[in-house]
Amino acid sequence: MLLFGLVVVITCYIGFSSEESQSFYVGVTYCGSSVQEAKELVDKVKDYTNLFVLQSWDLQDSAEVDEIGDYVVALGLSFAVYRSDKVDYYDDRGYYYGINVGSEINVWANAAKERWGEHFIGIYYRDEPGGDMLAGKFVTLEKVNLQADGLTFSTAQVIKFRGTITVYSDDNIRGNSTFSSRITYETNGEISIVNTFNEQNNNDDGVVGGSFVNSTLSSSSLPSRPLRARFWESIHYYPNGTVIIREYRAGRQSNFYTTENITKYPWPVLSYVEVLEQNPIQTYDDAAKVFVNMNKDFLEDINKKQLNSESILVFTADYGLYWWDYQGGYDLVLAELAWNHSVTQEIALVRGAAKLQNKQWGTMITWTYTHPPYLIEGPEMFEQMKISYETGAGYVVVFNYSEDPSNPNVLLEEHFLALERFWEEVVQNPKIIHGGITAEAVFVLPKNYGWGMRHPDDVMWGIWHPDSSSQEIWHQLQNKITQHGLKLDIVFEDPNYPIMWKYPHTYHWNKK
């Protein structure tokens, strides 16, 4: 038995060693709008980087991208390009549409691989999916099927904004009418339903003429077109059981129902509990499921499986929820070292997630300030790059962007010197081993515990406040970071990714 155990340990050790022998890339991003300026940046860094990332919203034209790519590759550097899932489009009335370009991205990426071969690393696809989930931004999540007595809901789209969950559905049926529905679950427990009946279906129990222009939604995932309707209604539920219904015709309230006359409402009225049960995100497991499926849907749009078959990476940069970025299908996640967050903790989170899920990982050094100079000073940048290299990051990228359109670059001479020093003293130094600092311990968090973890009071999945276990988990985690430093990984309970034999020391959140 002892011999068997020894063999297992040796096998795991060999696996870890081969894991750390991957190629290493270091580079900068360009986020401006000038082909010439991009080339000038390449000239500046070509002697001490081996990767250039075109992360420009404006330079999306294939001819411009190809010109920059040709220039990069001719100098012997590798190349990666940012792509969004949508292209902005405004019609002749000024209404916004997000046009899905997944198939076009797939075609372009395959052509890029043929054009540049192994120098084309892949596409940086969408930005900060986990961060958007944690933050107060609109996030378009998976489609779900909803059903309730008396109402037939079609496939619905789930939107998260701050902590509010909204479910949009079209082509629902009631009586002789079809209608679109918007169900909003507020953080205070209140629920509102707005049903908008289509103009061409006016046989819903005596609906009369007139029109109502629905308010324009702010979500970039929804067309900002006014919806004309003859009839709409709002149903508001309160946690104490109170229900208020208002009907509107021609934009004016025509009927009002509450506890005293609710029986006069001609359609079934669900209870608060029944409507609450329709919320597709009620638990951490629910949040994880819709977030992972969201990423899967986006990656299916570009046919990621086919891109991977051509050795094209699909990656993103993020500042939280790395574990689920990987589960959603990303090949590589660049953990953002920013805002004075703990570098040790961010590396522990992304390295642990990548190790158990057999993915690649890296770091992106990004903003510490929201104003000039934006980035940390050169010597500190050097230390963060060195730490990333020694802990096994396959990629280190410096985010080079400012909000000043006249000067999109934030890299100063001290940052270029830090990059050059890193290349010469670390990457080219055989005495410093890439991945030489390995994890000797792992801290295991609860399953689907989507905590931002930037501070003790951070949000859960961008929806809930910290729970009753959070403070104790935070305290334990900080102790383990103090004890093990850069030799600690952080992972989450999941039977699909066992940790047995992979770490000398294992700490579970609920076991002291």
PDB file of C-alpha atoms in Angstrom, residues 117-330:
ATOM      1  CA  GLY A 117      -0.016  30.316 -38.770  1.00  0.00           C
ATOM      2  CA  GLU A 118       1.306  29.698 -35.268  1.00  0.00           C
ATOM      3  CA  HIS A 119       1.889  33.429 -34.788  1.00  0.00           C
ATOM      4  CA  PHE A 120      -1.868  33.913 -34.509  1.00  0.00           C
ATOM      5  CA  ILE A 121      -2.691  32.996 -30.904  1.00  0.00           C
ATOM      6  CA  GLY A 122      -6.440  33.504 -31.051  1.00  0.00           C
ATOM      7  CA  ILE A 123      -9.276  35.862 -30.250  1.00  0.00           C
ATOM      8  CA  TYR A 124      -9.940  37.833 -27.106  1.00  0.00           C
ATOM      9  CA  TYR A 125     -13.691  37.332 -27.142  1.00  0.00           C
ATOM     10  CA  ARG A 126     -15.882  39.618 -25.045  1.00  0.00           C
ATOM     11  CA  ASP A 127     -14.492  41.320 -21.976  1.00  0.00           C
ATOM     12  CA  GLU A 128     -14.985  40.670 -18.254  1.00  0.00           C
ATOM     13  CA  PRO A 129     -18.037  38.390 -18.354  1.00  0.00           C
ATOM     14  CA  GLY A 130     -17.596  37.557 -14.675  1.00  0.00           C
ATOM     15  CA  GLY A 131     -16.922  41.158 -13.741  1.00  0.00           C
ATOM     16  CA  ASP A 132     -20.075  42.298 -15.532  1.00  0.00           C
ATOM     17  CA  MET A 133     -22.038  39.707 -13.589  1.00  0.00           C
ATOM     18  CA  LEU A 134     -20.653  41.014 -10.299  1.00  0.00           C
ATOM     19  CA  ALA A 135     -21.091  44.666 -11.250  1.00  0.00           C
ATOM     20  CA  GLY A 136     -24.240  46.704 -11.853  1.00  0.00           C
ATOM     21  CA  LYS A 137     -24.181  46.277 -15.630  1.00  0.00           C
ATOM     22  CA  PHE A 138     -26.768  44.761 -17.912  1.00  0.00           C
ATOM     23  CA  VAL A 139     -25.956  41.091 -18.411  1.00  0.00           C
ATOM     24  CA  THR A 140     -27.912  38.982 -20.881  1.00  0.00           C
ATOM     25  CA  LEU A 141     -28.133  35.489 -19.440  1.00  0.00           C
ATOM     26  CA  GLU A 142     -29.499  32.215 -20.759  1.00  0.00           C
ATOM     27  CA  LYS A 143     -32.908  31.613 -22.218  1.00  0.00           C
ATOM     28  CA  VAL A 144     -35.341  29.773 -19.970  1.00  0.00           C
ATOM     29  CA  ASN A 145     -38.779  28.216 -20.279  1.00  0.00           C
ATOM     30  CA  LEU A 146     -41.463  29.533 -17.954  1.00  0.00           C
ATOM     31  CA  GLN A 147     -44.899  28.090 -17.314  1.00  0.00           C
ATOM     32  CA  ALA A 148     -47.641  29.149 -14.939  1.00  0.00           C
ATOM     33  CA  ASP A 149     -51.307  28.246 -14.480  1.00  0.00           C
ATOM     34  CA  GLY A 150     -53.507  30.324 -16.746  1.00  0.00           C
ATOM     35  CA  LEU A 151     -50.584  31.715 -18.721  1.00  0.00           C
ATOM     36  CA  THR A 152     -48.398  30.159 -21.380  1.00  0.00           C
ATOM     37  CA  PHE A 153     -44.919  31.655 -21.546  1.00  0.00           C
ATOM     38  CA  SER A 154     -42.661  31.067 -24.494  1.00  0.00           C
ATOM     39  CA  THR A 155     -38.898  30.847 -24.220  1.00  0.00           C
ATOM     40  CA  ALA A 156     -37.751  33.838 -22.200  1.00  0.00           C
ATOM     41  CA  GLN A 157     -34.567  35.876 -21.948  1.00  0.00           C
ATOM     42  CA  VAL A 158     -33.077  36.638 -18.541  1.00  0.00           C
ATOM     43  CA  ILE A 159     -31.414  40.009 -17.878  1.00  0.00           C
ATOM     44  CA  LYS A 160     -29.513  40.998 -14.733  1.00  0.00           C
ATOM     45  CA  PHE A 161     -29.048  44.658 -13.873  1.00  0.00           C
ATOM     46  CA  ARG A 162     -27.453  45.385 -10.507  1.00  0.00           C
ATOM     47  CA  GLY A 163     -29.286  42.936  -8.239  1.00  0.00           C
ATOM     48  CA  THR A 164     -32.519  42.979 -10.235  1.00  0.00           C
ATOM     49  CA  ILE A 165     -33.533  39.992 -12.364  1.00  0.00           C
ATOM     50  CA  THR A 166     -35.824  40.628 -15.331  1.00  0.00           C
ATOM     51  CA  VAL A 167     -37.349  37.983 -17.579  1.00  0.00           C
ATOM     52  CA  TYR A 168     -38.497  39.042 -21.058  1.00  0.00           C
ATOM     53  CA  SER A 169     -40.720  36.828 -23.163  1.00  0.00           C
ATOM     54  CA  ASP A 170     -42.625  37.279 -26.420  1.00  0.00           C
ATOM     55  CA  ASP A 171     -45.453  35.465 -28.163  1.00  0.00           C
ATOM     56  CA  ASN A 172     -47.240  34.530 -24.944  1.00  0.00           C
ATOM     57  CA  ILE A 173     -50.908  33.616 -25.253  1.00  0.00           C
ATOM     58  CA  ARG A 174     -53.935  34.634 -23.222  1.00  0.00           C
ATOM     59  CA  GLY A 175     -57.386  34.127 -24.618  1.00  0.00           C
ATOM     60  CA  ASN A 176     -57.321  35.316 -28.225  1.00  0.00           C
ATOM     61  CA  SER A 177     -54.326  37.578 -27.797  1.00  0.00           C
ATOM     62  CA  THR A 178     -50.580  37.273 -27.901  1.00  0.00           C
ATOM     63  CA  PHE A 179     -48.464  39.476 -25.709  1.00  0.00           C
ATOM     64  CA  SER A 180     -44.943  40.203 -24.564  1.00  0.00           C
ATOM     65  CA  SER A 181     -44.146  40.097 -20.876  1.00  0.00           C
ATOM     66  CA  ARG A 182     -41.557  41.628 -18.578  1.00  0.00           C
ATOM     67  CA  ILE A 183     -41.246  40.149 -15.071  1.00  0.00           C
ATOM     68  CA  THR A 184     -38.927  42.025 -12.725  1.00  0.00           C
ATOM     69  CA  TYR A 185     -37.693  40.638  -9.411  1.00  0.00           C
ATOM     70  CA  GLU A 186     -36.398  43.447  -7.186  1.00  0.00           C
ATOM     71  CA  THR A 187     -33.849  43.036  -4.419  1.00  0.00           C
ATOM     72  CA  ASN A 188     -36.426  44.169  -1.814  1.00  0.00           C
ATOM     73  CA  GLY A 189     -38.708  41.238  -2.684  1.00  0.00           C
ATOM     74  CA  GLU A 190     -41.186  43.159  -4.826  1.00  0.00           C
ATOM     75  CA  ILE A 191     -42.180  41.682  -8.187  1.00  0.00           C
ATOM     76  CA  SER A 192     -43.689  43.531 -11.128  1.00  0.00           C
ATOM     77  CA  ILE A 193     -45.140  42.129 -14.335  1.00  0.00           C
ATOM     78  CA  VAL A 194     -45.824  44.250 -17.407  1.00  0.00           C
ATOM     79  CA  ASN A 195     -47.816  42.544 -20.166  1.00  0.00           C
ATOM     80  CA  THR A 196     -48.002  44.368 -23.507  1.00  0.00           C
ATOM     81  CA  PHE A 197     -50.601  43.071 -25.951  1.00  0.00           C
ATOM     82  CA  ASN A 198     -49.866  43.178 -29.658  1.00  0.00           C
ATOM     83  CA  GLU A 199     -51.635  45.718 -31.811  1.00  0.00           C
ATOM     84  CA  GLN A 200     -52.902  43.208 -34.317  1.00  0.00           C
ATOM     85  CA  ASN A 201     -54.599  41.098 -31.623  1.00  0.00           C
ATOM     86  CA  ASN A 202     -57.359  43.190 -30.126  1.00  0.00           C
ATOM     87  CA  ASN A 203     -59.911  40.560 -29.157  1.00  0.00           C
ATOM     88  CA  ASP A 204     -58.787  40.231 -25.547  1.00  0.00           C
ATOM     89  CA  ASP A 205     -62.043  40.702 -23.654  1.00  0.00           C
ATOM     90  CA  GLY A 206     -63.206  43.966 -25.103  1.00  0.00           C
ATOM     91  CA  VAL A 207     -59.937  45.735 -25.704  1.00  0.00           C
ATOM     92  CA  VAL A 208     -60.587  49.044 -27.458  1.00  0.00           C
ATOM     93  CA  GLY A 209     -58.547  51.095 -29.904  1.00  0.00           C
ATOM     94  CA  GLY A 210     -55.708  53.524 -29.267  1.00  0.00           C
ATOM     95  CA  SER A 211     -51.999  53.026 -28.968  1.00  0.00           C
ATOM     96  CA  PHE A 212     -49.257  53.105 -26.363  1.00  0.00           C
ATOM     97  CA  VAL A 213     -45.559  53.577 -26.990  1.00  0.00           C
ATOM     98  CA  ASN A 214     -43.612  51.433 -24.558  1.00  0.00           C
ATOM     99  CA  SER A 215     -40.541  52.977 -22.909  1.00  0.00           C
ATOM    100  CA  THR A 216     -37.202  52.262 -24.553  1.00  0.00           C
ATOM    101  CA  LEU A 217     -35.052  49.679 -22.753  1.00  0.00           C
ATOM    102  CA  SER A 218     -31.417  50.505 -22.036  1.00  0.00           C
ATOM    103  CA  SER A 219     -30.045  46.996 -22.509  1.00  0.00           C
ATOM    104  CA  SER A 220     -27.644  46.711 -25.427  1.00  0.00           C
ATOM    105  CA  SER A 221     -28.957  43.189 -25.920  1.00  0.00           C
ATOM    106  CA  LEU A 222     -32.460  44.392 -26.781  1.00  0.00           C
ATOM    107  CA  PRO A 223     -33.533  46.463 -29.791  1.00  0.00           C
ATOM    108  CA  SER A 224     -34.391  50.011 -28.667  1.00  0.00           C
ATOM    109  CA  ARG A 225     -37.545  50.168 -30.753  1.00  0.00           C
ATOM    110  CA  PRO A 226     -40.830  51.535 -29.445  1.00  0.00           C
ATOM    111  CA  LEU A 227     -43.456  48.797 -29.232  1.00  0.00           C
ATOM    112  CA  ARG A 228     -46.904  50.019 -30.265  1.00  0.00           C
ATOM    113  CA  ALA A 229     -49.791  48.322 -28.498  1.00  0.00           C
ATOM    114  CA  ARG A 230     -53.480  48.822 -27.923  1.00  0.00           C
ATOM    115  CA  PHE A 231     -53.460  47.506 -24.403  1.00  0.00           C
ATOM    116  CA  TRP A 232     -51.068  46.834 -21.575  1.00  0.00           C
ATOM    117  CA  GLU A 233     -51.263  45.984 -17.905  1.00  0.00           C
ATOM    118  CA  SER A 234     -49.016  46.023 -14.863  1.00  0.00           C
ATOM    119  CA  ILE A 235     -49.273  43.590 -11.955  1.00  0.00           C
ATOM    120  CA  HIS A 236     -47.329  44.453  -8.818  1.00  0.00           C
ATOM    121  CA  TYR A 237     -46.697  41.919  -6.043  1.00  0.00           C
ATOM    122  CA  TYR A 238     -45.499  42.778  -2.531  1.00  0.00           C
ATOM    123  CA  PRO A 239     -43.897  40.313  -0.095  1.00  0.00           C
ATOM    124  CA  ASN A 240     -46.827  40.792   2.335  1.00  0.00           C
ATOM    125  CA  GLY A 241     -49.175  39.285  -0.243  1.00  0.00           C
ATOM    126  CA  THR A 242     -50.692  42.506  -1.590  1.00  0.00           C
ATOM    127  CA  VAL A 243     -51.358  42.503  -5.342  1.00  0.00           C
ATOM    128  CA  ILE A 244     -52.150  45.624  -7.382  1.00  0.00           C
ATOM    129  CA  ILE A 245     -53.204  45.429 -11.036  1.00  0.00           C
ATOM    130  CA  ARG A 246     -53.533  48.348 -13.420  1.00  0.00           C
ATOM    131  CA  GLU A 247     -54.873  48.150 -16.972  1.00  0.00           C
ATOM    132  CA  TYR A 248     -54.041  50.801 -19.550  1.00  0.00           C
ATOM    133  CA  ARG A 249     -55.714  51.654 -22.833  1.00  0.00           C
ATOM    134  CA  ALA A 250     -54.444  54.374 -25.150  1.00  0.00           C
ATOM    135  CA  GLY A 251     -51.722  55.065 -22.595  1.00  0.00           C
ATOM    136  CA  ARG A 252     -54.199  55.856 -19.811  1.00  0.00           C
ATOM    137  CA  GLN A 253     -55.195  53.794 -16.801  1.00  0.00           C
ATOM    138  CA  SER A 254     -58.619  52.284 -17.371  1.00  0.00           C
ATOM    139  CA  ASN A 255     -59.022  49.709 -14.593  1.00  0.00           C
ATOM    140  CA  PHE A 256     -57.498  49.356 -11.148  1.00  0.00           C
ATOM    141  CA  TYR A 257     -57.655  46.195  -9.044  1.00  0.00           C
ATOM    142  CA  THR A 258     -56.452  45.608  -5.516  1.00  0.00           C
ATOM    143  CA  THR A 259     -57.434  43.443  -2.550  1.00  0.00           C
ATOM    144  CA  GLU A 260     -60.950  44.908  -2.359  1.00  0.00           C
ATOM    145  CA  ASN A 261     -61.956  44.144  -5.955  1.00  0.00           C
ATOM    146  CA  ILE A 262     -59.349  41.667  -7.177  1.00  0.00           C
ATOM    147  CA  THR A 263     -62.064  39.086  -7.903  1.00  0.00           C
ATOM    148  CA  LYS A 264     -63.330  41.328 -10.711  1.00  0.00           C
ATOM    149  CA  TYR A 265     -60.083  40.903 -12.615  1.00  0.00           C
ATOM    150  CA  PRO A 266     -61.103  38.588 -15.512  1.00  0.00           C
ATOM    151  CA  TRP A 267     -57.995  36.374 -15.484  1.00  0.00           C
ATOM    152  CA  PRO A 268     -56.372  34.055 -12.926  1.00  0.00           C
ATOM    153  CA  VAL A 269     -54.209  35.867 -10.393  1.00  0.00           C
ATOM    154  CA  LEU A 270     -51.183  33.961  -9.159  1.00  0.00           C
ATOM    155  CA  SER A 271     -50.053  34.319  -5.583  1.00  0.00           C
ATOM    156  CA  TYR A 272     -46.812  36.029  -4.613  1.00  0.00           C
ATOM    157  CA  VAL A 273     -45.209  32.673  -3.887  1.00  0.00           C
ATOM    158  CA  GLU A 274     -46.244  31.238  -7.252  1.00  0.00           C
ATOM    159  CA  VAL A 275     -44.754  34.189  -9.123  1.00  0.00           C
ATOM    160  CA  LEU A 276     -41.618  34.135  -6.977  1.00  0.00           C
ATOM    161  CA  GLU A 277     -41.104  30.494  -7.931  1.00  0.00           C
ATOM    162  CA  GLN A 278     -40.856  31.615 -11.565  1.00  0.00           C
ATOM    163  CA  ASN A 279     -37.653  33.528 -10.797  1.00  0.00           C
ATOM    164  CA  PRO A 280     -34.972  31.571 -12.697  1.00  0.00           C
ATOM    165  CA  ILE A 281     -32.221  32.717 -10.295  1.00  0.00           C
ATOM    166  CA  GLN A 282     -33.157  31.863  -6.730  1.00  0.00           C
ATOM    167  CA  THR A 283     -29.991  30.125  -5.533  1.00  0.00           C
ATOM    168  CA  TYR A 284     -26.241  30.169  -6.123  1.00  0.00           C
ATOM    169  CA  ASP A 285     -26.673  27.024  -8.235  1.00  0.00           C
ATOM    170  CA  ASP A 286     -29.211  28.855 -10.406  1.00  0.00           C
ATOM    171  CA  ALA A 287     -26.856  31.804 -10.856  1.00  0.00           C
ATOM    172  CA  ALA A 288     -23.976  29.530 -11.797  1.00  0.00           C
ATOM    173  CA  LYS A 289     -26.117  27.647 -14.292  1.00  0.00           C
ATOM    174  CA  VAL A 290     -27.385  30.695 -16.164  1.00  0.00           C
ATOM    175  CA  PHE A 291     -23.944  32.356 -16.144  1.00  0.00           C
ATOM    176  CA  VAL A 292     -22.177  29.268 -17.487  1.00  0.00           C
ATOM    177  CA  ASN A 293     -24.864  28.726 -20.109  1.00  0.00           C
ATOM    178  CA  MET A 294     -24.587  32.380 -21.139  1.00  0.00           C
ATOM    179  CA  ASN A 295     -20.903  31.916 -21.921  1.00  0.00           C
ATOM    180  CA  LYS A 296     -21.582  28.624 -23.676  1.00  0.00           C
ATOM    181  CA  ASP A 297     -24.174  30.315 -25.888  1.00  0.00           C
ATOM    182  CA  PHE A 298     -21.764  33.099 -26.830  1.00  0.00           C
ATOM    183  CA  LEU A 299     -18.982  30.637 -27.586  1.00  0.00           C
ATOM    184  CA  GLU A 300     -21.302  28.482 -29.662  1.00  0.00           C
ATOM    185  CA  ASP A 301     -22.050  31.579 -31.766  1.00  0.00           C
ATOM    186  CA  ILE A 302     -18.434  31.619 -32.958  1.00  0.00           C
ATOM    187  CA  ASN A 303     -18.211  27.812 -33.213  1.00  0.00           C
ATOM    188  CA  LYS A 304     -15.438  27.641 -30.641  1.00  0.00           C
ATOM    189  CA  LYS A 305     -15.082  23.886 -31.032  1.00  0.00           C
ATOM    190  CA  GLN A 306     -14.114  24.331 -34.649  1.00  0.00           C
ATOM    191  CA  LEU A 307     -11.694  27.170 -33.792  1.00  0.00           C
ATOM    192  CA  ASN A 308      -9.998  24.983 -31.187  1.00  0.00           C
ATOM    193  CA  SER A 309      -9.580  22.268 -33.816  1.00  0.00           C
ATOM    194  CA  GLU A 310      -7.424  24.791 -35.711  1.00  0.00           C
ATOM    195  CA  SER A 311      -5.414  25.593 -32.550  1.00  0.00           C
ATOM    196  CA  ILE A 312      -7.123  28.970 -32.111  1.00  0.00           C
ATOM    197  CA  LEU A 313      -7.510  30.012 -28.487  1.00  0.00           C
ATOM    198  CA  VAL A 314     -10.594  31.819 -27.258  1.00  0.00           C
ATOM    199  CA  PHE A 315      -9.837  33.866 -24.173  1.00  0.00           C
ATOM    200  CA  THR A 316     -10.964  36.769 -22.012  1.00  0.00           C
ATOM    201  CA  ALA A 317      -9.718  38.978 -19.197  1.00  0.00           C
ATOM    202  CA  ASP A 318     -11.689  39.178 -15.977  1.00  0.00           C
ATOM    203  CA  TYR A 319     -11.611  40.224 -12.335  1.00  0.00           C
ATOM    204  CA  GLY A 320     -13.893  37.617 -10.813  1.00  0.00           C
ATOM    205  CA  LEU A 321     -15.741  34.314 -11.295  1.00  0.00           C
ATOM    206  CA  TYR A 322     -12.803  32.728 -13.140  1.00  0.00           C
ATOM    207  CA  TRP A 323     -13.976  29.244 -12.138  1.00  0.00           C
ATOM    208  CA  TRP A 324     -17.211  29.704 -14.097  1.00  0.00           C
ATOM    209  CA  ASP A 325     -15.559  31.509 -17.017  1.00  0.00           C
ATOM    210  CA  TYR A 326     -13.689  28.267 -17.583  1.00  0.00           C
ATOM    211  CA  GLN A 327     -16.808  26.147 -17.101  1.00  0.00           C
ATOM    212  CA  GLY A 328     -18.514  28.265 -19.734  1.00  0.00           C
ATOM    213  CA  GLY A 329     -15.827  27.224 -22.199  1.00  0.00           C
ATOM    214  CA  TYR A 330     -13.000  29.770 -22.228  1.00  0.00           C
TER     215      TYR A 330
END
